[in-house]
Coordinates of N, CA and C in Angstrom, one line a residue:
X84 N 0.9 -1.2 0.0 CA 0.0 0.0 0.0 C 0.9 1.2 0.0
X85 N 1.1 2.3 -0.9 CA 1.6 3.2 -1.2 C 1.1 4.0 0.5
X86 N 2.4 5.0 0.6 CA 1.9 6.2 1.9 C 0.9 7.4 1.0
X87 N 0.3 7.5 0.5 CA -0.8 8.3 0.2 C -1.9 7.8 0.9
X88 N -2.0 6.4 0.1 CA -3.1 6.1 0.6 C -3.3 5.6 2.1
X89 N -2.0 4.6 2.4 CA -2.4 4.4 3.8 C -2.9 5.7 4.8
X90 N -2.2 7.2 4.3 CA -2.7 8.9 5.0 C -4.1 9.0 5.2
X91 N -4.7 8.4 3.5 CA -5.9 8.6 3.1 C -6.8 7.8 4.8
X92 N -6.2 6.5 4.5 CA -7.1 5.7 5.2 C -7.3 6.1 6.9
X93 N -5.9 6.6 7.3 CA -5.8 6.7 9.0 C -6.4 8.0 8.8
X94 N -6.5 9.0 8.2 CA -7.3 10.0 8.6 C -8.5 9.8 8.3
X95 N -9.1 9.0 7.4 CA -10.7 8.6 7.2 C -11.2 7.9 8.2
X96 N -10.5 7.1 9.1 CA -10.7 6.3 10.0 C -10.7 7.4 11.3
X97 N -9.6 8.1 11.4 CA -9.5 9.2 12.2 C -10.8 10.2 12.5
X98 N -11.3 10.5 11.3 CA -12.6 11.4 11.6 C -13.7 11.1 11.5
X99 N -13.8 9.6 11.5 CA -14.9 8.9 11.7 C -16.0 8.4 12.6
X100 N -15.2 8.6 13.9 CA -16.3 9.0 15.5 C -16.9 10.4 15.4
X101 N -15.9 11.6 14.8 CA -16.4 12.8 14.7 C -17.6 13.1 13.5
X102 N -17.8 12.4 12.6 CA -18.5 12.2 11.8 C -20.1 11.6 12.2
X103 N -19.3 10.7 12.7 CA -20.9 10.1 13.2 C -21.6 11.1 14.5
X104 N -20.8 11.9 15.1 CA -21.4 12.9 15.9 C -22.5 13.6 15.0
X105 N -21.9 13.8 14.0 CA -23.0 14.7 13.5 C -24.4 14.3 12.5
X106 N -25.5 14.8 13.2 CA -26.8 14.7 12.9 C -27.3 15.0 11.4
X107 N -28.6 14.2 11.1 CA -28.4 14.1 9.2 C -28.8 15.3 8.9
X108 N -29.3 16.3 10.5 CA -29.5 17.7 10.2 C -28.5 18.4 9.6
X109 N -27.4 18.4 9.7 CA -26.4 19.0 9.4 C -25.9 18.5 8.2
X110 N -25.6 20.0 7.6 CA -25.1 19.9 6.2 C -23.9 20.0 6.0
X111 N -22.8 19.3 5.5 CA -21.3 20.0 4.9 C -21.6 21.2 4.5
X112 N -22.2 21.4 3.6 CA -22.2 23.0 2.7 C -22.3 24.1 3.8
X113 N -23.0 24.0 5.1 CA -22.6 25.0 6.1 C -21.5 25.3 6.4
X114 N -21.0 26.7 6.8 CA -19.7 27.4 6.9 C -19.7 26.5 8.1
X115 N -20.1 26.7 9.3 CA -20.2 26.5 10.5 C -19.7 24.8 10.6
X116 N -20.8 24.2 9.9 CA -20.3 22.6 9.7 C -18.9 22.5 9.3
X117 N -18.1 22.9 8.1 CA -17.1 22.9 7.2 C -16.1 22.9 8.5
X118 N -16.3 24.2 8.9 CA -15.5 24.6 10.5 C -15.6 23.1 11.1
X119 N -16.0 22.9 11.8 CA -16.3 22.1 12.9 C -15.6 20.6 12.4
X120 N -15.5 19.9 11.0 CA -15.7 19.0 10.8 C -13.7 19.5 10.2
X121 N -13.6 20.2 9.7 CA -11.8 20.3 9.7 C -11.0 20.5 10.4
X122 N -11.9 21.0 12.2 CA -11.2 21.6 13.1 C -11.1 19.8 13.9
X123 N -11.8 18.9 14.0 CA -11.9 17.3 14.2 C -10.5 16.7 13.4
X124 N -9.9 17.4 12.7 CA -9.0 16.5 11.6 C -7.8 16.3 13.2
X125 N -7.3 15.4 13.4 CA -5.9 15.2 14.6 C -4.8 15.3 14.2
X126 N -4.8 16.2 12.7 CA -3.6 15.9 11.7 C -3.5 17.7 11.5
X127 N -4.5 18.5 12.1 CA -4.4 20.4 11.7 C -5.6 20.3 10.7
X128 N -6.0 21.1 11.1 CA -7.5 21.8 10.5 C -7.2 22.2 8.8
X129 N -6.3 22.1 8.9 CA -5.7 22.8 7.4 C -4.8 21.7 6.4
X130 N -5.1 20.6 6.9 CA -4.1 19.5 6.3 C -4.8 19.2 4.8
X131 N -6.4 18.9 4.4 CA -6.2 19.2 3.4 C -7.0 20.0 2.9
X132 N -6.9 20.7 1.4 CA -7.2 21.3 0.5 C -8.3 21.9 0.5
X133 N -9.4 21.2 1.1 CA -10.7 21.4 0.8 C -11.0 22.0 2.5
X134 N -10.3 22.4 3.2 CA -10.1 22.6 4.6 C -9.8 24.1 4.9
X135 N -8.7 24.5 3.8 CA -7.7 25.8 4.0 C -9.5 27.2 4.3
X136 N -10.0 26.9 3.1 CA -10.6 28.0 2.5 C -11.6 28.0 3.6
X137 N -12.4 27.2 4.4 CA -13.3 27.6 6.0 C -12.9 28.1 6.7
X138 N -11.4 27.3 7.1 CA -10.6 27.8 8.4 C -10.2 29.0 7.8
X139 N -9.8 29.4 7.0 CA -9.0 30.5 6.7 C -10.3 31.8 6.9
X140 N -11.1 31.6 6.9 CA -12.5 32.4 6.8 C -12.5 32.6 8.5
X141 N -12.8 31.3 9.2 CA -12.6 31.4 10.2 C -12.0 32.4 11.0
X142 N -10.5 32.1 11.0 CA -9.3 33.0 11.5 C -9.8 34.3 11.1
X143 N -9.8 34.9 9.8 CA -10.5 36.2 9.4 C -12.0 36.9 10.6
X144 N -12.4 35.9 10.4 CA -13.9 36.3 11.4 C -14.0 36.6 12.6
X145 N -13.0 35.3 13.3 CA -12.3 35.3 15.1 C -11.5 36.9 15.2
X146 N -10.6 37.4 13.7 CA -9.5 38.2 14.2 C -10.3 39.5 14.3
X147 N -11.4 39.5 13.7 CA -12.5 40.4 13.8 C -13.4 40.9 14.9
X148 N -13.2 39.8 15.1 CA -14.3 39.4 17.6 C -15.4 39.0 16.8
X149 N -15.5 38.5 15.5 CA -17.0 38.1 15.3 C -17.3 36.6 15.8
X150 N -18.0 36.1 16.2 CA -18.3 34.8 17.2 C -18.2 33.5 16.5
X151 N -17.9 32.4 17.0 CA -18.2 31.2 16.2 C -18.6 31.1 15.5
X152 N -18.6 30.5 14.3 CA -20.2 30.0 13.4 C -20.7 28.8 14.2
X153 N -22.1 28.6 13.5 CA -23.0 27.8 14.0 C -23.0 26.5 13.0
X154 N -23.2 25.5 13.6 CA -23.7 24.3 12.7 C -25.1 23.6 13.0
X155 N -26.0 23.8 12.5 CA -27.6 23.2 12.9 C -27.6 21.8 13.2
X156 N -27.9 21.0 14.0 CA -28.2 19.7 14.1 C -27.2 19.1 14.7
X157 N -26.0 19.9 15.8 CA -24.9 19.5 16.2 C -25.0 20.5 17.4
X158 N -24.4 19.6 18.6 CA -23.7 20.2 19.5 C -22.2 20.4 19.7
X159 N -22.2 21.8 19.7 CA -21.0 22.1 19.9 C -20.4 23.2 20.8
X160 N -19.4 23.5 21.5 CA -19.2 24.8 21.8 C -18.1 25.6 21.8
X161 N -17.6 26.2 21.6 CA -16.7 27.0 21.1 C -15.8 28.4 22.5
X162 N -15.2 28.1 23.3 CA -15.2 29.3 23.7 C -14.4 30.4 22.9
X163 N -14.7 32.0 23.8 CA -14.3 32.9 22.9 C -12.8 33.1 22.7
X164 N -12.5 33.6 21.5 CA -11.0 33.9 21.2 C -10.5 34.4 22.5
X165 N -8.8 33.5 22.7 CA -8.1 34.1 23.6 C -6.7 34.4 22.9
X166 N -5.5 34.6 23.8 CA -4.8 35.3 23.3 C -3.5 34.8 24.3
X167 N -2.5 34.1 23.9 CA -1.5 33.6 24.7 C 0.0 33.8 23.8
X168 N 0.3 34.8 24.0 CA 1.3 34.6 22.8 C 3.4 34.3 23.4
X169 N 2.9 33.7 24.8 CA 3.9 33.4 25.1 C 4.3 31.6 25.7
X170 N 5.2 30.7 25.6 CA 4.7 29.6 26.2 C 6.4 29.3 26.7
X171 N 7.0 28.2 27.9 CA 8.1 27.8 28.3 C 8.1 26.1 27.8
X172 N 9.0 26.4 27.8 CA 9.9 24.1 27.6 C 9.4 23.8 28.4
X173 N 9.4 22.4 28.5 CA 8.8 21.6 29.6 C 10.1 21.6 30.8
X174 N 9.4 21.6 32.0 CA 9.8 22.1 33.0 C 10.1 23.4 33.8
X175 N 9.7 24.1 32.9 CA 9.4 25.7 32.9 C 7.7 26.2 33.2
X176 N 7.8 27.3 34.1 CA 6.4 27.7 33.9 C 6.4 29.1 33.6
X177 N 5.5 29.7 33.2 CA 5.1 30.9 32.5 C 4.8 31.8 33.1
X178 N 5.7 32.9 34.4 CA 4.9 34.0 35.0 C 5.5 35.2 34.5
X179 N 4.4 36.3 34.8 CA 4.2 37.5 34.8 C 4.5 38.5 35.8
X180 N 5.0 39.4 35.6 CA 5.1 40.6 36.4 C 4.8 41.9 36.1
X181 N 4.8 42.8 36.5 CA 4.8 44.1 37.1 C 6.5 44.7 36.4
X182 N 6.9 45.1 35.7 CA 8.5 45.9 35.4 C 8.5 47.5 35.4
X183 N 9.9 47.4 34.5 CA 9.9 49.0 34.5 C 9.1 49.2 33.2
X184 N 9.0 48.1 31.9 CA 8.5 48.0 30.8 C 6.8 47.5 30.2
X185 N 6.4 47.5 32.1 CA 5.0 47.1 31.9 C 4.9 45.2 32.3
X186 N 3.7 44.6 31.7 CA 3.6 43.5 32.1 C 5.1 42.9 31.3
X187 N 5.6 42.0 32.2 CA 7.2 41.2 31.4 C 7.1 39.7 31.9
X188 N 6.9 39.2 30.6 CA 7.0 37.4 31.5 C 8.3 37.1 30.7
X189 N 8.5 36.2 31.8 CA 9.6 35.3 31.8 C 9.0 33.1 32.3
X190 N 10.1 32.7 32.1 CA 9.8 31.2 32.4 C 10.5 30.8 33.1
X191 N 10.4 30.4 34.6 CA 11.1 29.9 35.5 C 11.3 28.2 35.9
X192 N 11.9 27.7 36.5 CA 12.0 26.3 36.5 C 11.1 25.5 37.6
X193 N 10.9 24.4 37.5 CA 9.8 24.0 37.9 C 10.8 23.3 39.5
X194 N 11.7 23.3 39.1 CA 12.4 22.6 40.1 C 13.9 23.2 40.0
X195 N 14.8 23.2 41.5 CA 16.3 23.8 41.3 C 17.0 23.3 40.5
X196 N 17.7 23.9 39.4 CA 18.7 23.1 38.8 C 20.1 23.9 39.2
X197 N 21.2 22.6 38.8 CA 22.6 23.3 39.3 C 23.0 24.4 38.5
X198 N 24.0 25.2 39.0 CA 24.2 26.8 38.9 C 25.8 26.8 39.2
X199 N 26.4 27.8 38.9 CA 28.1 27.9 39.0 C 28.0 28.4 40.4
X200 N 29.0 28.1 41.2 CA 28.8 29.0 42.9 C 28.7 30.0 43.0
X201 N 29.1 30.7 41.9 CA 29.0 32.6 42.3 C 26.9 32.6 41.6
X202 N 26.3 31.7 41.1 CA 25.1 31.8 41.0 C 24.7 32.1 42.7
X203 N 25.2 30.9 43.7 CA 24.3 31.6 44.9 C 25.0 32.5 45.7
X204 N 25.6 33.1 45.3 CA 26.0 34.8 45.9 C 25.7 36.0 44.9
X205 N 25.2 37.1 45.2 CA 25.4 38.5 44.3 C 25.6 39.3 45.5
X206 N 26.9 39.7 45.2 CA 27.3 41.2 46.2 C 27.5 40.5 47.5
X207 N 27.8 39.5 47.7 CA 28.4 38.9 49.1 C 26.8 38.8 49.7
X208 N 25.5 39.0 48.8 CA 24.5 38.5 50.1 C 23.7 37.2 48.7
X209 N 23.1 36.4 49.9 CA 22.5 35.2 49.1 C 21.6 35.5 49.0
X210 N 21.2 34.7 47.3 CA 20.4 35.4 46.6 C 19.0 34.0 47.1
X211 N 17.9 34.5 47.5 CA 16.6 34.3 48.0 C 16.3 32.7 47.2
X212 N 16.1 32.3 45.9 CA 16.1 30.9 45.4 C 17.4 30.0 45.9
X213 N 18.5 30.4 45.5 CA 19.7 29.5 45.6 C 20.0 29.0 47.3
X214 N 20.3 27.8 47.2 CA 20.7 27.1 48.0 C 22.1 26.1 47.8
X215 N 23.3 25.3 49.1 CA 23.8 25.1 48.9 C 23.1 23.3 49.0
X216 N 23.4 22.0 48.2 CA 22.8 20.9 48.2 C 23.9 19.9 48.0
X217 N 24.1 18.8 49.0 CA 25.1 17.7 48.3 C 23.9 16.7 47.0
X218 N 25.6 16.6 46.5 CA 24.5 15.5 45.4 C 25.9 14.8 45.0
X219 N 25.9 13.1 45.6 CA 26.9 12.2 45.2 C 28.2 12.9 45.3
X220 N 28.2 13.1 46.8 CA 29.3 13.4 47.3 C 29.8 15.2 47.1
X221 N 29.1 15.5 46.5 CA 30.1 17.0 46.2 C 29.1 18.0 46.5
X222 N 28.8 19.0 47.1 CA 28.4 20.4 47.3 C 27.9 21.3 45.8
X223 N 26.8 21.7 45.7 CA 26.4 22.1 44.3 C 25.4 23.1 44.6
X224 N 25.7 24.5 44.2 CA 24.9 25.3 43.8 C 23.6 25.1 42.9
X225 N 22.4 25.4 44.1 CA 21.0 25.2 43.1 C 20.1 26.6 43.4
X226 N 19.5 26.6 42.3 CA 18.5 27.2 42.7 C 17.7 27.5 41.1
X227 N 16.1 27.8 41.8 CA 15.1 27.9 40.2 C 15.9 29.2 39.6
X228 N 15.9 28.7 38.0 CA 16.2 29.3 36.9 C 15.3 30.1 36.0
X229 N 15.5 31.3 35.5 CA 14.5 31.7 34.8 C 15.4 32.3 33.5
X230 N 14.6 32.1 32.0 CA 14.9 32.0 30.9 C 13.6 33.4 30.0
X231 N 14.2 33.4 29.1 CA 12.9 34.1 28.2 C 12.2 32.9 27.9
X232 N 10.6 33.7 27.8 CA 9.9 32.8 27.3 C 9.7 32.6 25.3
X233 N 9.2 31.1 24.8 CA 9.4 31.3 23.6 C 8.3 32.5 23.1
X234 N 7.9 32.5 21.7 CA 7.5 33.5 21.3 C 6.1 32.5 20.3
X235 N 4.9 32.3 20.8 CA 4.2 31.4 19.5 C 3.6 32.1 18.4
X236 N 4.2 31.5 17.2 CA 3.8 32.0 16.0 C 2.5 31.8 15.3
X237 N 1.4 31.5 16.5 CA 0.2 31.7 16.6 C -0.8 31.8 17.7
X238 N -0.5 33.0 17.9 CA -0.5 32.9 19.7 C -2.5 33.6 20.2
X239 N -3.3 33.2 18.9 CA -4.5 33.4 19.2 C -5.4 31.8 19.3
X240 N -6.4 31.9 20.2 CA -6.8 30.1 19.8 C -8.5 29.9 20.7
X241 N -9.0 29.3 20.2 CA -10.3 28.7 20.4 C -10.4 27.6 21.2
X242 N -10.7 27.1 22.2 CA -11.2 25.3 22.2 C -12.7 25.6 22.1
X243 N -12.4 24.2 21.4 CA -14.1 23.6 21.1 C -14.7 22.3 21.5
X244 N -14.9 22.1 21.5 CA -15.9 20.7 22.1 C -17.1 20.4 21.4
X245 N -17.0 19.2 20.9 CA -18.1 18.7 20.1 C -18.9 18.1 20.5
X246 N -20.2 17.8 20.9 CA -21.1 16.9 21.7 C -20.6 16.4 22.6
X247 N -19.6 17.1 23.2 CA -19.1 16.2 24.9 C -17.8 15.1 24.4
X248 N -18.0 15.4 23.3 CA -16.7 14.1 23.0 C -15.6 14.6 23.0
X249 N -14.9 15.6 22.7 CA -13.7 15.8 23.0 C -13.9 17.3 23.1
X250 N -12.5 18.0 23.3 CA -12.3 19.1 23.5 C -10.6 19.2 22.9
X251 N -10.8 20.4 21.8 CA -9.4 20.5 20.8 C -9.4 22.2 21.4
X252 N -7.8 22.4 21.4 CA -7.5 24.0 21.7 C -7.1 23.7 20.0
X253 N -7.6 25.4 19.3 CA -7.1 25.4 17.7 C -6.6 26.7 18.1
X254 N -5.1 26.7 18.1 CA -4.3 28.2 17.6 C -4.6 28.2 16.3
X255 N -4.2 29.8 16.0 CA -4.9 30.3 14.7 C -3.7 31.6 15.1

């Protein structure tokens, strides 16, 4: 079996619970349905062809504050556009502060990691995270780290939920 087709088939198989969610009320030809039924794909709402031109309408409508579309004969819900345009590596978490530059996040460590010794001193006084820790025999400066946060190249996003069956976050 060529890889086209085997794609063909795990994604046909793939949107096939999502499919049967929906009622013989519901039409493809609705914008609303189109949405709903490309945003179910587990491969990107945009993977194929016949996908780009709803979602793409979509994003346009969301960037506008205009509200979900609807699909008749389907439960679904959609909450409203949010806006995250920062995220950390794993093991990192994502806070915010108060600066001289206004709100400034950064990504801190979830846990101490080791640090050079002059990490737990500044100015001869210790610095408030850092600690001194044996680990297999030797003495090791720790303490939580903080990093810039990344930057997401789609940092607007929806989740939706389809008749209780699942719930997808879609950046956009």
């Amino acid at each position: 079996m060529n890889k086209s087709l085997a794609q063909a088939l795990v994604a046909a198989v793939s949107l096939a619970p999502f499919y049967l969610v929906f009622d013989s009320k519901a039409r493809a030809a609705e914008w609303g349905c189109q949405v709903i039924l490309c945003l179910s794909n587990p491969s990107g709402p945009t993977k194929y062809a016949e996908c780009r031109p709803p979602i793409q309408k979509l994003w346009r409508a969301l960037a506008k504050g205009r509200p979900f579309p609807t699909c008749s004969g389907i439960g679904f819900q959609a909450s409203r556009p949010r806006y995250e345009p920062y995220y950390c590596n794993d093991g990192y978490r994502l806070t915010t502060r108060y600066g001289d530059r206004g709100h400034e996040a950064s990504c801190i460590s979830t846990t101490p990691q080791t640090v050079s010794k002059a990490g737990c001193y500044s100015n001869n006084d210790r610095i408030a995270s850092a600690a001194w820790r044996r680990r297999e025999g030797r003495t090791e400066c720790q303490r939580y780290v903080t990093t810039r946060p990344n930057v997401r190249p789609q940092p607007h996003y929806v989740d939706v939920t389809i008749d209780g069956v699942g719930k997808q976050r879609v950046w956009y």
